Structures are given as structure tokens and as C-alpha cells.
Coordinates of C-alpha atoms in Angstrom, one line a residue:
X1 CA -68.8 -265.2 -25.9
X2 CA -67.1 -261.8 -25.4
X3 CA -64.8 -261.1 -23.2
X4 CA -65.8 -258.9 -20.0
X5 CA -64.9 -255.5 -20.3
X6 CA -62.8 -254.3 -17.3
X7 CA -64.2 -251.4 -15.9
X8 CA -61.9 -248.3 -14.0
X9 CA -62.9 -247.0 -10.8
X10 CA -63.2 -243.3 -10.6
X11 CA -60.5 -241.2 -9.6
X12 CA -58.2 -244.5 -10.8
X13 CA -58.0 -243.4 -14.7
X14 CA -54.0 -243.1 -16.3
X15 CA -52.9 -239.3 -15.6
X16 CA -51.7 -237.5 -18.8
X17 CA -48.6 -237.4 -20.0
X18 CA -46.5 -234.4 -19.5
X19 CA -46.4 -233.5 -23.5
X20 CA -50.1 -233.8 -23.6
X21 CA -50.4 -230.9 -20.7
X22 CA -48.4 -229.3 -22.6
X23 CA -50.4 -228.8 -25.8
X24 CA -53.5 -228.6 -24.5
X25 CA -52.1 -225.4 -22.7
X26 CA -50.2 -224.0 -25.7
X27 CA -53.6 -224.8 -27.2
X28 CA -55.7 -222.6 -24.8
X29 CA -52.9 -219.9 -24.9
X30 CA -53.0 -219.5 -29.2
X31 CA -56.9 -219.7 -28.5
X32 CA -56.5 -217.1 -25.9
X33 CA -54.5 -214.6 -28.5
X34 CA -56.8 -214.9 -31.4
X35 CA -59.9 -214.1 -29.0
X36 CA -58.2 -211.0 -28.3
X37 CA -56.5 -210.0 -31.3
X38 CA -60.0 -210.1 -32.8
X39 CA -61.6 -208.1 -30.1
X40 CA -59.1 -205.5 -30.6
X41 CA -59.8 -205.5 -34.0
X42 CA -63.1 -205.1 -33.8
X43 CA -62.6 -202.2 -31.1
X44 CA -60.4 -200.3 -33.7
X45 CA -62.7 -201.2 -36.3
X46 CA -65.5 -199.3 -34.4
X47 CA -63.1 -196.9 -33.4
X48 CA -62.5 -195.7 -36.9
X49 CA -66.1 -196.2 -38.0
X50 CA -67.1 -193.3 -34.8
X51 CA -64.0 -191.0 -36.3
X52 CA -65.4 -191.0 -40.0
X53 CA -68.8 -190.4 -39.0
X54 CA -67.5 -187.7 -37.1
X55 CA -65.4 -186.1 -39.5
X56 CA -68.2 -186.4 -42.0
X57 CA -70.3 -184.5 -39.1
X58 CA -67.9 -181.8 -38.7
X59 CA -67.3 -181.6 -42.6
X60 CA -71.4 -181.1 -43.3
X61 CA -71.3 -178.4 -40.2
X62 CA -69.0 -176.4 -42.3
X63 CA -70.2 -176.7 -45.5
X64 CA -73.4 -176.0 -44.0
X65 CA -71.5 -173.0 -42.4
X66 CA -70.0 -171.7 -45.0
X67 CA -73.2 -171.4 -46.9
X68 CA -75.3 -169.7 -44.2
X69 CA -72.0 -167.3 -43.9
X70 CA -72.4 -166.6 -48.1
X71 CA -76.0 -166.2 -47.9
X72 CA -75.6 -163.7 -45.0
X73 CA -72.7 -161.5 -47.3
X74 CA -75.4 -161.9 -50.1
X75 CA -78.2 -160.9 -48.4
X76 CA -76.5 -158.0 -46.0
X77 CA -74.4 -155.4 -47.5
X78 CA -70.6 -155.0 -46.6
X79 CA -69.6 -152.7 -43.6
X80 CA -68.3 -150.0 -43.7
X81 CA -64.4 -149.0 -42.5
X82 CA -63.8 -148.5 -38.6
X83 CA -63.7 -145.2 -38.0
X84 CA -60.3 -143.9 -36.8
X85 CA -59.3 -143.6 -33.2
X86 CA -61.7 -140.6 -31.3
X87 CA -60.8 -139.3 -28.2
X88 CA -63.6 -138.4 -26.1
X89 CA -65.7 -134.5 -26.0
X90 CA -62.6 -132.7 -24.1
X91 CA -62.9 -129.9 -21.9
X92 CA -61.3 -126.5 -22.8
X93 CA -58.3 -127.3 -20.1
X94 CA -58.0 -130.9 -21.5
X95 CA -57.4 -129.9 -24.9
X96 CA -55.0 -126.7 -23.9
X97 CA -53.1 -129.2 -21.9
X98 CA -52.9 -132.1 -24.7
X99 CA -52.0 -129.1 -27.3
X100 CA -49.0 -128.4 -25.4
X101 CA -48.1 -131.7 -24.2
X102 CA -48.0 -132.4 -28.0
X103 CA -46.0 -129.2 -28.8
X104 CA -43.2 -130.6 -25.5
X105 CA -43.0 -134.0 -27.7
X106 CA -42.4 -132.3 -31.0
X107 CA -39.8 -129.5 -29.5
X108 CA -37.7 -132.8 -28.3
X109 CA -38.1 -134.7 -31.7
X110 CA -37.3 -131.4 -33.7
X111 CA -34.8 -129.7 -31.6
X112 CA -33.5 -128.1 -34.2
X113 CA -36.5 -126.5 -36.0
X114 CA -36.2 -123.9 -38.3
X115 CA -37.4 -122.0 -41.6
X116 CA -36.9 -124.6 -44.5
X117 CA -35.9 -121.1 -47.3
X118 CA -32.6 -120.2 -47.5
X119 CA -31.7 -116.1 -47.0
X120 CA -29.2 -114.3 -45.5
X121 CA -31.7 -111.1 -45.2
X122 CA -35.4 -110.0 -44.6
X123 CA -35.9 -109.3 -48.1
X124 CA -34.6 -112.2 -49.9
X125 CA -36.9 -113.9 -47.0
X126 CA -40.3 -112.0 -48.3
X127 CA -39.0 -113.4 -51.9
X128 CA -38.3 -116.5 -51.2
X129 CA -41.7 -117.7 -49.5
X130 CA -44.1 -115.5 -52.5
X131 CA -41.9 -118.3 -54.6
X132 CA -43.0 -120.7 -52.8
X133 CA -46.5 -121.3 -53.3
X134 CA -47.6 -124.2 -55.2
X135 CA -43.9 -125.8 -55.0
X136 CA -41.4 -126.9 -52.8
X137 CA -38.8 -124.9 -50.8
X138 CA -36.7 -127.6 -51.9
X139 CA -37.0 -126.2 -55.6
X140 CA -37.4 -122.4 -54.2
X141 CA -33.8 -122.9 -52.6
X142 CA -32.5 -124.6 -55.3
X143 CA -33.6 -121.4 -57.6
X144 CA -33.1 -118.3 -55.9
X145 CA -28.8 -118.3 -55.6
X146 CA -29.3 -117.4 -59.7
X147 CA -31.9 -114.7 -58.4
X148 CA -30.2 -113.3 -55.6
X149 CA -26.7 -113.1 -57.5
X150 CA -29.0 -111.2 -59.9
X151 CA -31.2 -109.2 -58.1
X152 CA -29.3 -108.9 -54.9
X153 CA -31.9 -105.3 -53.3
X154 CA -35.6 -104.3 -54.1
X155 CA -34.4 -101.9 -56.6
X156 CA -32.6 -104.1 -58.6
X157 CA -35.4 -106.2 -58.8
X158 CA -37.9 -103.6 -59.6
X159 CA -35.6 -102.1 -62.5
X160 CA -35.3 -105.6 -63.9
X161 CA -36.4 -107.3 -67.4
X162 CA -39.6 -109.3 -66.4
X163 CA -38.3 -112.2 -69.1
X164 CA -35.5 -112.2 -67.3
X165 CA -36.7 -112.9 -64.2
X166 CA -39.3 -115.1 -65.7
X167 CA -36.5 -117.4 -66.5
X168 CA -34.6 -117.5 -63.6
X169 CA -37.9 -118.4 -61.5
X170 CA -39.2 -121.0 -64.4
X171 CA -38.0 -124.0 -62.1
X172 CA -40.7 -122.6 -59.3
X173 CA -43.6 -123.1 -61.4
X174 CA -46.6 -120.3 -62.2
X175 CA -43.4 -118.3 -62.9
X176 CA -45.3 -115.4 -65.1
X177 CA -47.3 -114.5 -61.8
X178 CA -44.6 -114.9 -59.4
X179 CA -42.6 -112.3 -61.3
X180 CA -45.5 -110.1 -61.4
X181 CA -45.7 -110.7 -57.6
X182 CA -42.0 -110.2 -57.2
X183 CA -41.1 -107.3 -59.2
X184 CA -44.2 -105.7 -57.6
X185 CA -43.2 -105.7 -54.0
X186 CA -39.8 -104.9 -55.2
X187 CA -41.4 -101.8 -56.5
X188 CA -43.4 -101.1 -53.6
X189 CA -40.5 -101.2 -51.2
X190 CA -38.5 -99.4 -52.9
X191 CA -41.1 -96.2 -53.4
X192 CA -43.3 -97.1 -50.2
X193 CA -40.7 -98.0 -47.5
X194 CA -37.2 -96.7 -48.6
X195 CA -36.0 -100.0 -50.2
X196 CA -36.5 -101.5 -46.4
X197 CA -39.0 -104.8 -45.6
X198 CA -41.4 -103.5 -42.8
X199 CA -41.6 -105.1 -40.0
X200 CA -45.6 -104.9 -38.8
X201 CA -48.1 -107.3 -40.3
X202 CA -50.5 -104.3 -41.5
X203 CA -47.4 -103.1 -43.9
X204 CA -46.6 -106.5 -45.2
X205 CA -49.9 -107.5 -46.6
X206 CA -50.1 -104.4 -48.2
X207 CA -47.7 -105.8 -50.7
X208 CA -48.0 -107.8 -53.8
X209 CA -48.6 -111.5 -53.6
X210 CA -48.5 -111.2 -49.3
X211 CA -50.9 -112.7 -47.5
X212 CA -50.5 -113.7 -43.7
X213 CA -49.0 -117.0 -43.9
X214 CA -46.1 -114.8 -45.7
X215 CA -46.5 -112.1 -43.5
X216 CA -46.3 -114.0 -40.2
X217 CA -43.0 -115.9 -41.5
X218 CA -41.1 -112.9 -42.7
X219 CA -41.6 -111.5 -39.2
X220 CA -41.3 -114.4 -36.9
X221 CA -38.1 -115.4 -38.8
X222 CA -36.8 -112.2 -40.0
X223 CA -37.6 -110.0 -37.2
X224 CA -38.3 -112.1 -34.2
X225 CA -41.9 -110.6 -34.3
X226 CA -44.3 -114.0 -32.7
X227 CA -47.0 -115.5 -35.4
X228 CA -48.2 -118.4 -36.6
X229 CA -47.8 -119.7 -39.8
X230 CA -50.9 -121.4 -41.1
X231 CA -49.9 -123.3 -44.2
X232 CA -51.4 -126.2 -45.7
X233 CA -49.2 -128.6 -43.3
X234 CA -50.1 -126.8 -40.7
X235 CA -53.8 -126.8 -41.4
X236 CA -54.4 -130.7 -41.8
X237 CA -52.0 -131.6 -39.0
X238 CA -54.1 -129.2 -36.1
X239 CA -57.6 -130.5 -37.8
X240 CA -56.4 -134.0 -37.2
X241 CA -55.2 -133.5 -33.4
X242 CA -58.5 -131.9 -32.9
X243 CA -57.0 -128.7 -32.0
X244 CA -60.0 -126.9 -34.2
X245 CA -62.3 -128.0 -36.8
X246 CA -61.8 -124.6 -38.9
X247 CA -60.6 -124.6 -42.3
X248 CA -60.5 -120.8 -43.1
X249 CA -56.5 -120.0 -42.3
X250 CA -57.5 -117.0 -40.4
X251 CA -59.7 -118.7 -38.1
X252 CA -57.3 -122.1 -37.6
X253 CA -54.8 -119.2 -36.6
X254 CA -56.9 -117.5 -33.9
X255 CA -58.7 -120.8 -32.5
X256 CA -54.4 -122.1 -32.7
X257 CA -52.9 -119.1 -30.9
X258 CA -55.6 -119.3 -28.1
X259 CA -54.2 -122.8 -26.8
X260 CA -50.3 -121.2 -26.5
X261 CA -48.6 -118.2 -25.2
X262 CA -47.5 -115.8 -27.9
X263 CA -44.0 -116.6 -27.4
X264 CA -44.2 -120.1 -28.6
X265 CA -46.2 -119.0 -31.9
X266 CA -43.4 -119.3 -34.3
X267 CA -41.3 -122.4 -33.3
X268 CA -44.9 -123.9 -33.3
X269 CA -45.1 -123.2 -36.7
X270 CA -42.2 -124.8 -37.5
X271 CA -42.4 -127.9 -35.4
X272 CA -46.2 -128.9 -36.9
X273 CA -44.8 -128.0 -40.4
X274 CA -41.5 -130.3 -39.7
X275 CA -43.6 -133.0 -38.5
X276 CA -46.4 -132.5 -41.5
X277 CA -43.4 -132.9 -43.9
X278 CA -41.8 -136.0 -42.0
X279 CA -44.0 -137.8 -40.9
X280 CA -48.0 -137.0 -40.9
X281 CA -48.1 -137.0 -44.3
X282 CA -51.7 -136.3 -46.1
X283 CA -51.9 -139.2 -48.1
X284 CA -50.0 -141.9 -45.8
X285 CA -49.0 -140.5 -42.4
X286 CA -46.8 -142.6 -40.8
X287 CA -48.7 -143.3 -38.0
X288 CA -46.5 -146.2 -36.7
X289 CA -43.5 -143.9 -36.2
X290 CA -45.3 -141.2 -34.8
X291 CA -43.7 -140.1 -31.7
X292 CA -46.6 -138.1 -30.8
X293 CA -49.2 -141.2 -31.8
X294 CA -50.5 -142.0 -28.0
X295 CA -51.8 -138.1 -28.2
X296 CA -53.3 -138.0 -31.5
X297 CA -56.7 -138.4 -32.0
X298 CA -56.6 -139.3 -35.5
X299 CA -54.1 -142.4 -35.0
X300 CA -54.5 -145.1 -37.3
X301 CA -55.5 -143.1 -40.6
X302 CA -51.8 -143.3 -41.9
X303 CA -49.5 -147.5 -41.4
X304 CA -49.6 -147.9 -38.2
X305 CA -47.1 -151.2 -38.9
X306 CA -43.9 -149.9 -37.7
X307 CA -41.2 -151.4 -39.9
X308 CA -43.3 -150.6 -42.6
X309 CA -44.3 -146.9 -41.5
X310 CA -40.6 -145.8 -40.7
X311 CA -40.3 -146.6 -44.8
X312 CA -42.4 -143.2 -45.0
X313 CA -40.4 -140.7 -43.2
X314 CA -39.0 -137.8 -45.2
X315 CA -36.3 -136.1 -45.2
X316 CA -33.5 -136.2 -42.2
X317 CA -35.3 -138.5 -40.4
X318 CA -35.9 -141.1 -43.6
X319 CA -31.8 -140.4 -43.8
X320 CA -32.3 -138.1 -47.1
X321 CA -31.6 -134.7 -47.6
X322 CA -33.4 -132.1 -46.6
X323 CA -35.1 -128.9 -48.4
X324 CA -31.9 -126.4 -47.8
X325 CA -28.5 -125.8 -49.6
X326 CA -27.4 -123.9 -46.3
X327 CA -29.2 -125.6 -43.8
X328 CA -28.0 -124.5 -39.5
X329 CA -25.3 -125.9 -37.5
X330 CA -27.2 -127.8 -35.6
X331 CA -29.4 -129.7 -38.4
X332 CA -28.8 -133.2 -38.1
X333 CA -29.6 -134.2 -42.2
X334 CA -27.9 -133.5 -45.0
X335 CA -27.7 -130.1 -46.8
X336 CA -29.7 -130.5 -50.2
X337 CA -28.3 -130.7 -53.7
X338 CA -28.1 -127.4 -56.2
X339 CA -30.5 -127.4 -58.6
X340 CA -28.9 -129.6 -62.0
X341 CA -27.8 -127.7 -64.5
X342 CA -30.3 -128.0 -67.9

């Protein structure tokens, strides 16, 4: 027979050694870990799986993007430029008041405005500016010391050898002409007006190769006599401040001369010339040096970038010299060079 098994009462089994605790717990703990280790994983796993379909989301968007936008630039043709600054339809006492605001500004930036031909008298004035058409004063300065030295009165002029003249004026350009036009006024005032320059508009113009732009300097700067000098720097610079819309020189200078009082017709002249040869150049005005820019209705045609626009400025105020040999006291460039010899 088998011997009886001995059976435990509840609650009376052997209590489990301390090292046993132990590992089941350590157990439990490393079970504990890899549970969450691989829920994290999983979480990360998704986490990534969302950002990649996202990014492939956002990837088709553009693509899809960038297609409509070529199909739109195929289908539509391109724009055209923004049209430069406008101010708006000014009154008459608007635009009198911005026309001499604008004339304040440039008196302060070009203080010490002035003709840019060199002559110590009324005639070699009237010669100088017929020798400078088509050309610079610059080159008309640089060629007239030879002239003058030559030809110092209107009647030495008149009695001289046109090849001789020819060839002291060759640097000036259309030389044959401008001797014509020299040697004729020369003629004119020494049989006409006893070897003297006039001093009324109605005489000047009756001379050769004298219009009124050459008039209305000979007398504003030679005489003191108030005009207005409407030369080609003079003419884009007022079209583009919206002063007039004219083109015809006579009309720019009435429509001009009705904003300002006649006694501030000739340093006008000069201050829109100096600035037209500075700075608001035809091609590529600098409009980002412009110290007149907040008043000008055609701001922005030129670089308005101002590092890059003050690379534009001419003359004395790009720190080159300017257009006379024997420029005033008070003219802050540098005189210019004589013409080089050969």
C-alpha cells in the first residue's frame, strides 16, 4: 500500500524565500521595460509613417502647384511693367506750389549754380554756346582758349580764314557749320551792331545759328536780362516732374515761366540743367539719390537702390571734374582738364 499523502491546510503553505521574491520582481520589472520599449517603438513607428505620408502630401501639392502655375504662364501672356510712380490730377495752385518747392530743394543742393561755358565777355559767351550744340561744354571749354587767343573781337573773327577756324573748332564736332555760324554773327555784329553783342532777344536771334535757348543764356548770364533756357536737360527733366507735357521749346518755356516769377527764370535754368547732368539722367536717372525724389512724379524710372544709384552721379557730386577749366570760387568740384594735345 502507499503511503498517505499529508495534505497542508490553507494559509499554512512554506513562504518564499527572500531570493525567489527577488526574481520574480526583477522578472516583472525586465517584463515591464520590453512592454514599453516596444510601445514606444511602435508610437515612433507610426509617428514616422504620419510624417512621410505627409511630406509626400505636401510634395504632390507642389508639384501639382507648380504645374497649374506653368499652365497659367502658358496659357496667359506675361504682364506688363508697373507703371512709374503718378501723382494724382493736381490743381493749378498744387502744381505752382510743388514747382517751387522743387526749385527751394535744388537752390540748396546746387548753391552754387552757374553757366557751365567758360568767357570772360558777352561775345565769347554768344560763341561759346553756337559751339555747343550737339557736344559737350566740357569739349566747348576745352576748345575755345585756342579760339579766343585767335580770334579775341567780332572782327577778327569775321576777317578770318574759314579753314582756320575750321581747325581750331574740329574737337566740337559739325565744325564746317559752326564756322559758318560763327564767322557769320561775327560779321553781323561787326556791320549790324558796331562790333557790340545786343542785349534784347529780338536782336539776338536775328543772328546766325541763334535761336532762343542761345538767346536767353547770352542775356541772363551776360547781361542779367531774366529767361529761361530750354535745352534738352531742361526739357525731359520738367516733362518728367509734370510741370508740362509740351515738347515744342517755345511752349515748355511759356507753360515753365508761368509757375515762377521772372526773377527766378535764369538760376532755374541752371539748377534743372545741373541736376539733368548730375543726377536725372535720360537713360538711368539716379532716382535713389535724388534729393528731390519724394516730389517727383516720375520716381522710380531711373535705380532707385541707393548704394547703387549714387554710382551714377556726375560730375562734382560723383567726385569728378566738372565741365569748366575756370570754374567760380564757390564751385565745390574740380576745375576740368585742358583739352590733350594731338
Amino acid at each position: 500500500m502507499k503511503p498517505p499523502v499529508k495534505k497542508t491546510p490553507p494559509g499554512s503553505e512554506p513562504a518564499p524565500s527572500k531570493k525567489t521574491a527577488a526574481k520574480k520582481t526583477a522578472a516583472k520589472k525586465t517584463a515591464a521595460k520590453k512592454t514599453a520599449a516596444t510601445a514606444k517603438n511602435t508610437a515612433a513607428t507610426a509617428e514616422k509613417a504620419v510624417e512621410k505620408t505627409a511630406a509626400s502630401s505636401k510634395k504632390a501639392a507642389v508639384k501639382k502647384g507648380t504645374a497649374k502655375k506653368t499652365a497659367a504662364k502658358k496659357a496667359t501672356p506675361e504682364k506688363a511693367p508697373a507703371a512709374p510712380k503718378t501723382f494724382p490730377q493736381e490743381s493749378r495752385t498744387a502744381l505752382v506750389r510743388r514747382a517751387r518747392r522743387i526749385n527751394r530743394e535744388l537752390a540748396e543742393v546746387y548753391s552754387y549754380a552757374h553757366p557751365e561755358l567758360d568767357f570772360e565777355n558777352p561775345f565769347e559767351l554768344l560763341v561759346a554756346t553756337v559751339l555747343s550744340a550737339q557736344t559737350t561744354d566740357l569739349r566747348v571749354n576745352q576748345t575755345t582758349p585756342r579760339l579766343f587767343a585767335r580770334y579775341p573781337t567780332p572782327e577778327d573773327l569775321a576777317a578770318a580764314v574759314p579753314e582756320e577756324v575750321e581747325e581750331l573748332i574740329r574737337p566740337t564736332g559739325f565744325f564746317r557749320a559752326k564756322t559758318k555760324s560763327i564767322m557769320g554773327l561775327a560779321k553781323a555784329l561787326t556791320e549790324d551792331f558796331g562790333g557790340e553783342v545786343p542785349g534784347r532777344v529780338e536782336d539776338l536771334v536775328k543772328l546766325p545759328g541763334v535761336g532762343r535757348k542761345t538767346a536767353f543764356v547770352v542775356l541772363g548770364n551776360a547781361f542779367g536780362v531774366p529767361g529761361i533756357t530750354v535745352d534738352t536737360h531742361f526739357g525731359r527733366l520738367v516733362r518728367r516732374w509734370r510741370w508740362t507735357d509740351e515738347t515744342d521749346p517755345e511752349k515748355v518755356e511759356a507753360a515753365v515761366g508761368a509757375l515762377f516769377p521772372k526773377s527766378e527764370w535764369t538760376m532755374l535754368s541752371h539748377r534743372v540743367i545741373f541736376h539733368g547732368r548730375r543726377i536725372c539722367h535720360s537713360r538711368k536717372p539716379a532716382c535713389g539719390a535724388c534729393p528731390i525724389a519724394p516730389l517727383c512724379p516720375s520716381y522710380g524710372e531711373g535705380e532707385t537702390d541707393p548704394e547703387k544709384a549714387k554710382k551714377l552721379l556726375k560730375y562734382e557730386m560723383g567726385g569728378f571734374p566738372g565741365q569748366r577749366l575756370k570754374p567760380p570760387a564757390d564751385y565745390p568740384g574740380k576745375p576740368a582738364p585742358p583739352l590733350a594735345e594731338g
